[in-house]
Amino acid sequence: MDGFFRDHPLSLGEQSGDLLIHVANHEPSTDDIDLHTARIRQEKSVHPAVIVAIGGGSSMDVGKAVANLLTNGGRAEAYQGWDLVAKPGIYKIGIPTLSGTGAETSRTCVMLNRQKNLKLGMNSEHTIFDALILDPDLTVTVPRHQYFYTGVDSYIHCIESLHGRHRHALADAFSRQCLNLCQEVFLSDDMMSPHGREQLMVASYLGGCAIANSYVGVVHPLSAGLSIVLDLPHCLANCVVMDKMDAFYPEETAFFQRMCRKQGIEIPQGVCAGLDDEAFHRLYLSSIIHEKPLINALGPDYRDVLTEEKVGALFRRM
Ligand SMILES: [Fe+2]
């Protein structure tokens, strides 16, 4: 459960004999997953019957990763990649309390691995939740700016998917409907109305389905660089990158800025100001490592487009 609910009535489950773990409200690392898994093994002599993940994208991802690691053994970093999880995880239920990341439906659970400059999840059929409870009333207390940053993750997933080389009719259909809903929510006068919260929860689900069936593009790799080097949360980092994507997604960048203006959301500027050459080199390395989305966006010779100089220039504008 998201640490946000530590003193909330939802945390009363702890008294029922279930093991309740509050998850830190930041991007989980492979070390975090190893620690949570070790604690469950220590406190329970048999595997849990079910894992219930309640919270935002990070809590969803922790639930999925721990469920897989419990049955597959070893350390979390061994499963960072594609289809490395051999056995089904523990039966897992997702209950999102924030909309946008699509973590409730995606086939990955993103983890930071700072030793390897790597932000990558367990991309696997076994990472998908067995059941979901989608209740938009759970997002009523989300701070406005976080609601926006996270909701826009759905928008970004879909514009990246629709601009990729890995397109097909199914992913496109999910993406298009998700974008319709995002547009309706973020161009409305009150993005957090009951109707808006309901629409955004569905958009998040559809956006997750879109990328579960395709790949992201240029935004997410650069955003991963910001998360690795500057510790920026995923959705905030996405917005910082999306704001400067005019060279890759000109119309979508302008539309993103229109949504920001309509909702009165300021995107942080100058986040890379004052960084030294070594930090820019790490930003480059931790972005360029994401081959699959970058090949999806730019083709197999993506390194010729995203040279270290070009990537450095992009980050210097952020
Ligand atoms: Fe995302």
CSV table of C-alpha atoms and ligand atoms in Angstrom, one decimal:
chain,number,residue,atom,x,y,z
A,1,MET,CA,0.0,0.0,0.0
A,2,ASP,CA,1.1,3.5,-0.8
A,3,GLY,CA,2.8,5.2,2.2
A,4,PHE,CA,0.2,8.0,1.7
A,5,PHE,CA,-2.4,5.7,3.5
A,6,ARG,CA,-0.2,5.0,6.5
A,7,ASP,CA,-2.6,6.7,8.9
A,8,HIS,CA,-5.7,6.1,6.8
A,9,PRO,CA,-8.6,3.8,7.7
A,10,LEU,CA,-7.7,1.7,4.7
A,11,SER,CA,-4.6,0.6,6.7
A,12,LEU,CA,-6.8,-1.2,9.3
A,13,GLY,CA,-6.3,-4.4,7.3
A,14,GLU,CA,-3.1,-4.7,9.3
A,15,GLN,CA,-5.2,-5.9,12.3
A,16,SER,CA,-6.7,-8.8,10.3
A,17,GLY,CA,-3.6,-10.8,10.2
A,18,ASP,CA,-2.6,-9.8,6.7
A,19,LEU,CA,0.9,-8.5,6.2
A,20,LEU,CA,0.6,-4.8,5.3
A,21,ILE,CA,3.6,-3.2,3.8
A,22,HIS,CA,3.6,0.6,3.2
A,23,VAL,CA,5.6,1.5,0.1
A,24,ALA,CA,7.8,4.6,-0.1
A,25,ASN,CA,6.3,7.1,-2.5
A,26,HIS,CA,9.2,7.1,-4.9
A,27,GLU,CA,10.3,5.1,-7.9
A,28,PRO,CA,11.1,1.6,-6.6
A,29,SER,CA,14.6,0.3,-7.0
A,30,THR,CA,15.6,-3.3,-7.4
A,31,ASP,CA,17.0,-3.1,-3.9
A,32,ASP,CA,13.6,-2.1,-2.6
A,33,ILE,CA,12.0,-5.1,-4.3
A,34,ASP,CA,14.6,-7.4,-2.8
A,35,LEU,CA,13.9,-5.9,0.7
A,36,HIS,CA,10.1,-6.2,0.5
A,37,THR,CA,10.4,-9.8,-0.8
A,38,ALA,CA,12.8,-10.8,2.0
A,39,ARG,CA,10.5,-9.3,4.6
A,40,ILE,CA,7.5,-11.3,3.4
A,41,ARG,CA,9.7,-14.5,3.3
A,42,GLN,CA,10.8,-13.7,6.9
A,43,GLU,CA,7.3,-13.1,8.3
A,44,LYS,CA,5.4,-15.8,6.4
A,45,SER,CA,6.4,-19.4,6.3
A,46,VAL,CA,4.4,-20.1,3.1
A,47,HIS,CA,3.8,-18.0,0.0
A,48,PRO,CA,0.9,-15.5,0.5
A,49,ALA,CA,-2.3,-16.5,-1.3
A,50,VAL,CA,-2.7,-13.1,-2.9
A,51,ILE,CA,-0.9,-9.8,-3.2
A,52,VAL,CA,-3.1,-6.7,-3.3
A,53,ALA,CA,-1.4,-3.5,-4.5
A,54,ILE,CA,-3.2,-0.3,-3.5
A,55,GLY,CA,-1.8,3.1,-4.6
A,56,GLY,CA,-0.1,4.9,-7.4
A,57,GLY,CA,2.1,3.5,-10.2
A,58,SER,CA,5.0,2.8,-7.8
A,59,SER,CA,2.8,0.8,-5.4
A,60,MET,CA,1.3,-1.1,-8.4
A,61,ASP,CA,4.8,-1.9,-9.7
A,62,VAL,CA,6.1,-3.0,-6.3
A,63,GLY,CA,3.1,-5.4,-5.9
A,64,LYS,CA,3.7,-6.9,-9.3
A,65,ALA,CA,7.5,-7.2,-8.9
A,66,VAL,CA,7.3,-8.8,-5.4
A,67,ALA,CA,4.6,-11.2,-6.6
A,68,ASN,CA,6.9,-12.4,-9.4
A,69,LEU,CA,10.1,-12.5,-7.3
A,70,LEU,CA,8.4,-14.6,-4.5
A,71,THR,CA,7.8,-17.5,-6.9
A,72,ASN,CA,10.8,-17.1,-9.2
A,73,GLY,CA,13.5,-16.5,-6.6
A,74,GLY,CA,16.8,-14.7,-6.8
A,75,ARG,CA,17.2,-11.0,-7.0
A,76,ALA,CA,15.0,-8.4,-8.8
A,77,GLU,CA,17.7,-7.2,-11.1
A,78,ALA,CA,18.0,-10.6,-12.7
A,79,TYR,CA,14.5,-10.0,-14.3
A,80,GLN,CA,15.1,-6.5,-15.7
A,81,GLY,CA,14.4,-7.0,-19.3
A,82,TRP,CA,12.0,-8.9,-21.6
A,83,ASP,CA,10.4,-12.3,-20.8
A,84,LEU,CA,12.9,-13.3,-18.2
A,85,VAL,CA,10.2,-14.3,-15.6
A,86,ALA,CA,9.8,-18.1,-16.0
A,87,LYS,CA,7.0,-18.9,-13.6
A,88,PRO,CA,3.6,-17.2,-12.8
A,89,GLY,CA,3.8,-14.9,-9.7
A,90,ILE,CA,1.5,-14.9,-6.7
A,91,TYR,CA,-2.2,-14.1,-7.7
A,92,LYS,CA,-2.2,-10.3,-7.7
A,93,ILE,CA,-5.0,-7.6,-7.5
A,94,GLY,CA,-4.4,-4.0,-8.4
A,95,ILE,CA,-6.4,-1.1,-6.9
A,96,PRO,CA,-5.0,2.2,-8.3
A,97,THR,CA,-5.5,5.4,-6.3
A,98,LEU,CA,-4.0,7.6,-9.0
A,99,SER,CA,-4.7,7.6,-12.8
A,100,GLY,CA,-2.2,7.8,-15.7
A,101,THR,CA,0.7,5.5,-15.5
A,102,GLY,CA,-1.2,2.5,-16.8
A,103,ALA,CA,0.7,0.4,-14.2
A,104,GLU,CA,-2.6,-1.3,-13.4
A,105,THR,CA,-2.7,-2.9,-16.9
A,106,SER,CA,0.8,-2.9,-18.3
A,107,ARG,CA,3.0,-6.0,-18.5
A,108,THR,CA,5.9,-4.4,-16.7
A,109,CYS,CA,6.9,-3.1,-13.3
A,110,VAL,CA,9.5,-0.4,-13.6
A,111,MET,CA,12.5,-0.5,-11.3
A,112,LEU,CA,15.6,1.7,-10.9
A,113,ASN,CA,19.0,0.1,-10.9
A,114,ARG,CA,21.5,2.8,-10.1
A,115,GLN,CA,24.6,0.6,-10.2
A,116,LYS,CA,23.7,-0.2,-13.9
A,117,ASN,CA,22.3,3.3,-14.8
A,118,LEU,CA,19.2,1.4,-15.7
A,119,LYS,CA,15.5,2.0,-15.3
A,120,LEU,CA,13.8,-1.1,-16.6
A,121,GLY,CA,11.1,-3.5,-15.5
A,122,MET,CA,10.1,-7.1,-15.6
A,123,ASN,CA,8.4,-7.1,-19.0
A,124,SER,CA,6.5,-10.4,-18.9
A,125,GLU,CA,3.1,-11.9,-19.3
A,126,HIS,CA,3.4,-12.9,-15.6
A,127,THR,CA,3.6,-9.2,-14.6
A,128,ILE,CA,0.0,-8.5,-15.5
A,129,PHE,CA,-2.5,-8.2,-12.6
A,130,ASP,CA,-4.9,-11.1,-12.3
A,131,ALA,CA,-7.7,-8.7,-11.2
A,132,LEU,CA,-8.3,-5.0,-10.9
A,133,ILE,CA,-10.7,-2.7,-9.0
A,134,LEU,CA,-11.0,0.6,-10.7
A,135,ASP,CA,-12.8,3.1,-8.4
A,136,PRO,CA,-12.4,6.8,-9.4
A,137,ASP,CA,-13.5,8.0,-5.9
A,138,LEU,CA,-10.0,6.8,-4.8
A,139,THR,CA,-8.4,9.7,-6.7
A,140,VAL,CA,-10.5,12.5,-5.1
A,141,THR,CA,-7.7,13.5,-2.6
A,142,VAL,CA,-4.8,13.6,-5.2
A,143,PRO,CA,-3.1,17.0,-5.3
A,144,ARG,CA,-4.0,18.9,-8.5
A,145,HIS,CA,-0.5,19.1,-10.0
A,146,GLN,CA,0.1,15.4,-9.3
A,147,TYR,CA,-3.2,14.5,-10.9
A,148,PHE,CA,-2.1,16.4,-14.0
A,149,TYR,CA,1.5,15.1,-14.2
A,150,THR,CA,0.4,11.5,-13.7
A,151,GLY,CA,-2.7,11.7,-16.0
A,152,VAL,CA,-0.6,13.1,-18.8
A,153,ASP,CA,1.5,9.9,-18.7
A,154,SER,CA,-1.4,8.3,-20.5
A,155,TYR,CA,-1.3,11.0,-23.1
A,156,ILE,CA,2.4,10.5,-23.6
A,157,HIS,CA,2.2,6.7,-23.8
A,158,CYS,CA,-0.3,7.0,-26.6
A,159,ILE,CA,1.3,9.7,-28.7
A,160,GLU,CA,4.6,7.7,-28.5
A,161,SER,CA,2.8,4.5,-29.5
A,162,LEU,CA,1.0,6.2,-32.5
A,163,HIS,CA,4.3,7.6,-33.8
A,164,GLY,CA,6.2,4.3,-33.5
A,165,ARG,CA,7.2,1.7,-36.0
A,166,HIS,CA,5.6,-1.1,-34.0
A,167,ARG,CA,2.0,0.1,-34.7
A,168,HIS,CA,-0.9,-2.2,-35.3
A,169,ALA,CA,-4.7,-1.9,-35.3
A,170,LEU,CA,-5.2,-3.0,-31.7
A,171,ALA,CA,-2.6,-0.7,-30.0
A,172,ASP,CA,-3.8,2.2,-32.3
A,173,ALA,CA,-7.4,1.7,-31.2
A,174,PHE,CA,-6.5,1.7,-27.5
A,175,SER,CA,-4.3,4.8,-28.1
A,176,ARG,CA,-6.9,6.8,-30.0
A,177,GLN,CA,-9.6,6.3,-27.4
A,178,CYS,CA,-7.2,7.1,-24.6
A,179,LEU,CA,-6.3,10.3,-26.3
A,180,ASN,CA,-9.9,11.3,-26.8
A,181,LEU,CA,-10.5,10.9,-23.1
A,182,CYS,CA,-7.3,12.8,-22.1
A,183,GLN,CA,-8.4,15.6,-24.4
A,184,GLU,CA,-11.9,15.7,-22.8
A,185,VAL,CA,-10.5,15.7,-19.3
A,186,PHE,CA,-7.6,18.1,-19.7
A,187,LEU,CA,-9.4,20.7,-21.8
A,188,SER,CA,-12.4,20.7,-19.5
A,189,ASP,CA,-12.9,23.4,-16.9
A,190,ASP,CA,-12.6,21.0,-14.0
A,191,MET,CA,-10.3,18.1,-14.7
A,192,MET,CA,-11.0,16.6,-11.3
A,193,SER,CA,-14.8,16.6,-11.5
A,194,PRO,CA,-16.4,13.2,-10.8
A,195,HIS,CA,-16.8,12.7,-14.5
A,196,GLY,CA,-13.2,13.8,-15.2
A,197,ARG,CA,-11.8,11.4,-12.6
A,198,GLU,CA,-13.8,8.5,-14.1
A,199,GLN,CA,-12.8,9.3,-17.6
A,200,LEU,CA,-9.1,9.6,-16.6
A,201,MET,CA,-9.2,6.3,-14.8
A,202,VAL,CA,-10.4,4.7,-18.0
A,203,ALA,CA,-7.9,6.6,-20.1
A,204,SER,CA,-5.1,5.3,-17.8
A,205,TYR,CA,-6.3,1.7,-18.3
A,206,LEU,CA,-6.5,2.1,-22.1
A,207,GLY,CA,-3.1,3.8,-22.3
A,208,GLY,CA,-1.6,0.9,-20.4
A,209,CYS,CA,-3.3,-1.5,-22.8
A,210,ALA,CA,-1.8,0.5,-25.7
A,211,ILE,CA,1.8,0.2,-24.5
A,212,ALA,CA,1.3,-3.3,-23.3
A,213,ASN,CA,0.8,-4.0,-27.0
A,214,SER,CA,3.4,-1.7,-28.5
A,215,TYR,CA,6.3,0.5,-27.3
A,216,VAL,CA,6.9,4.0,-26.1
A,217,GLY,CA,9.1,6.4,-28.0
A,218,VAL,CA,11.6,9.2,-27.3
A,219,VAL,CA,10.0,10.8,-24.2
A,220,HIS,CA,10.2,7.8,-21.9
A,221,PRO,CA,13.9,7.0,-22.4
A,222,LEU,CA,14.9,10.7,-21.8
A,223,SER,CA,12.5,10.8,-18.8
A,224,ALA,CA,14.2,7.7,-17.4
A,225,GLY,CA,17.5,9.5,-17.7
A,226,LEU,CA,16.1,12.3,-15.5
A,227,SER,CA,14.8,9.8,-13.0
A,228,ILE,CA,18.2,8.0,-12.8
A,229,VAL,CA,20.4,11.0,-12.5
A,230,LEU,CA,18.2,13.6,-10.8
A,231,ASP,CA,15.7,11.3,-9.0
A,232,LEU,CA,12.8,13.0,-10.7
A,233,PRO,CA,9.5,11.0,-10.3
A,234,HIS,CA,8.4,9.3,-13.6
A,235,CYS,CA,5.4,11.5,-14.4
A,236,LEU,CA,7.1,14.8,-13.5
A,237,ALA,CA,10.1,13.8,-15.6
A,238,ASN,CA,7.9,13.0,-18.5
A,239,CYS,CA,6.3,16.4,-18.4
A,240,VAL,CA,9.7,18.1,-18.3
A,241,VAL,CA,10.7,16.2,-21.4
A,242,MET,CA,7.4,16.5,-23.2
A,243,ASP,CA,7.6,20.3,-22.9
A,244,LYS,CA,10.8,20.2,-25.1
A,245,MET,CA,9.8,17.6,-27.7
A,246,ASP,CA,9.0,20.0,-30.6
A,247,ALA,CA,11.7,18.4,-32.8
A,248,PHE,CA,10.2,14.9,-32.5
A,249,TYR,CA,6.5,15.4,-31.8
A,250,PRO,CA,5.7,19.1,-32.8
A,251,GLU,CA,1.9,19.0,-32.8
A,252,GLU,CA,1.7,16.8,-29.7
A,253,THR,CA,4.1,19.1,-27.8
A,254,ALA,CA,2.0,22.2,-28.7
A,255,PHE,CA,-1.2,20.3,-27.5
A,256,PHE,CA,0.5,19.3,-24.3
A,257,GLN,CA,1.4,22.9,-23.6
A,258,ARG,CA,-2.2,23.9,-24.4
A,259,MET,CA,-3.4,21.3,-21.7
A,260,CYS,CA,-1.0,22.8,-19.2
A,261,ARG,CA,-2.2,26.3,-19.9
A,262,LYS,CA,-5.9,25.3,-19.6
A,263,GLN,CA,-5.3,23.6,-16.2
A,264,GLY,CA,-2.9,26.3,-15.0
A,265,ILE,CA,0.0,23.8,-14.5
A,266,GLU,CA,3.5,25.1,-14.6
A,267,ILE,CA,6.2,22.7,-15.9
A,268,PRO,CA,9.5,23.1,-14.0
A,269,GLN,CA,12.2,24.7,-16.1
A,270,GLY,CA,16.0,24.6,-15.6
A,271,VAL,CA,16.1,21.2,-14.0
A,272,CYS,CA,19.5,20.4,-15.6
A,273,ALA,CA,21.0,23.9,-14.9
A,274,GLY,CA,24.3,23.7,-13.1
A,275,LEU,CA,25.0,20.0,-14.0
A,276,ASP,CA,28.6,19.1,-14.9
A,277,ASP,CA,29.8,17.2,-17.9
A,278,GLU,CA,29.8,13.9,-16.0
A,279,ALA,CA,26.1,14.3,-15.1
A,280,PHE,CA,25.3,15.0,-18.8
A,281,HIS,CA,27.2,12.0,-19.8
A,282,ARG,CA,25.2,9.9,-17.3
A,283,LEU,CA,22.0,11.4,-18.6
A,284,TYR,CA,23.0,10.4,-22.1
A,285,LEU,CA,23.9,6.8,-21.1
A,286,SER,CA,20.8,6.2,-19.1
A,287,SER,CA,18.6,7.5,-21.9
A,288,ILE,CA,20.3,5.8,-24.9
A,289,ILE,CA,20.2,2.4,-23.2
A,290,HIS,CA,16.5,2.0,-24.0
A,291,GLU,CA,16.9,0.4,-27.3
A,292,LYS,CA,13.4,-1.0,-27.9
A,293,PRO,CA,11.5,2.3,-27.5
A,294,LEU,CA,14.2,4.2,-29.4
A,295,ILE,CA,14.2,1.8,-32.3
A,296,ASN,CA,10.4,2.0,-32.2
A,297,ALA,CA,10.6,5.8,-32.5
A,298,LEU,CA,13.7,6.4,-34.7
A,299,GLY,CA,14.7,3.1,-36.3
A,300,PRO,CA,17.7,0.8,-35.7
A,301,ASP,CA,20.2,3.7,-36.3
A,302,TYR,CA,18.7,5.7,-33.6
A,303,ARG,CA,22.2,6.5,-32.1
A,304,ASP,CA,22.9,8.4,-35.3
A,305,VAL,CA,20.0,10.7,-34.6
A,306,LEU,CA,20.3,10.9,-30.8
A,307,THR,CA,24.0,11.6,-30.6
A,308,GLU,CA,25.5,12.6,-27.3
A,309,GLU,CA,25.7,16.2,-28.4
A,310,LYS,CA,22.0,16.2,-29.5
A,311,VAL,CA,20.9,14.5,-26.3
A,312,GLY,CA,23.0,17.0,-24.2
A,313,ALA,CA,21.4,19.9,-26.0
A,314,LEU,CA,17.9,18.6,-25.3
A,315,PHE,CA,18.7,18.2,-21.6
A,316,ARG,CA,20.2,21.6,-21.4
A,317,ARG,CA,16.9,23.1,-22.5
A,318,MET,CA,15.0,21.3,-19.7
B,1,FE,FE,4.9,6.2,-18.4
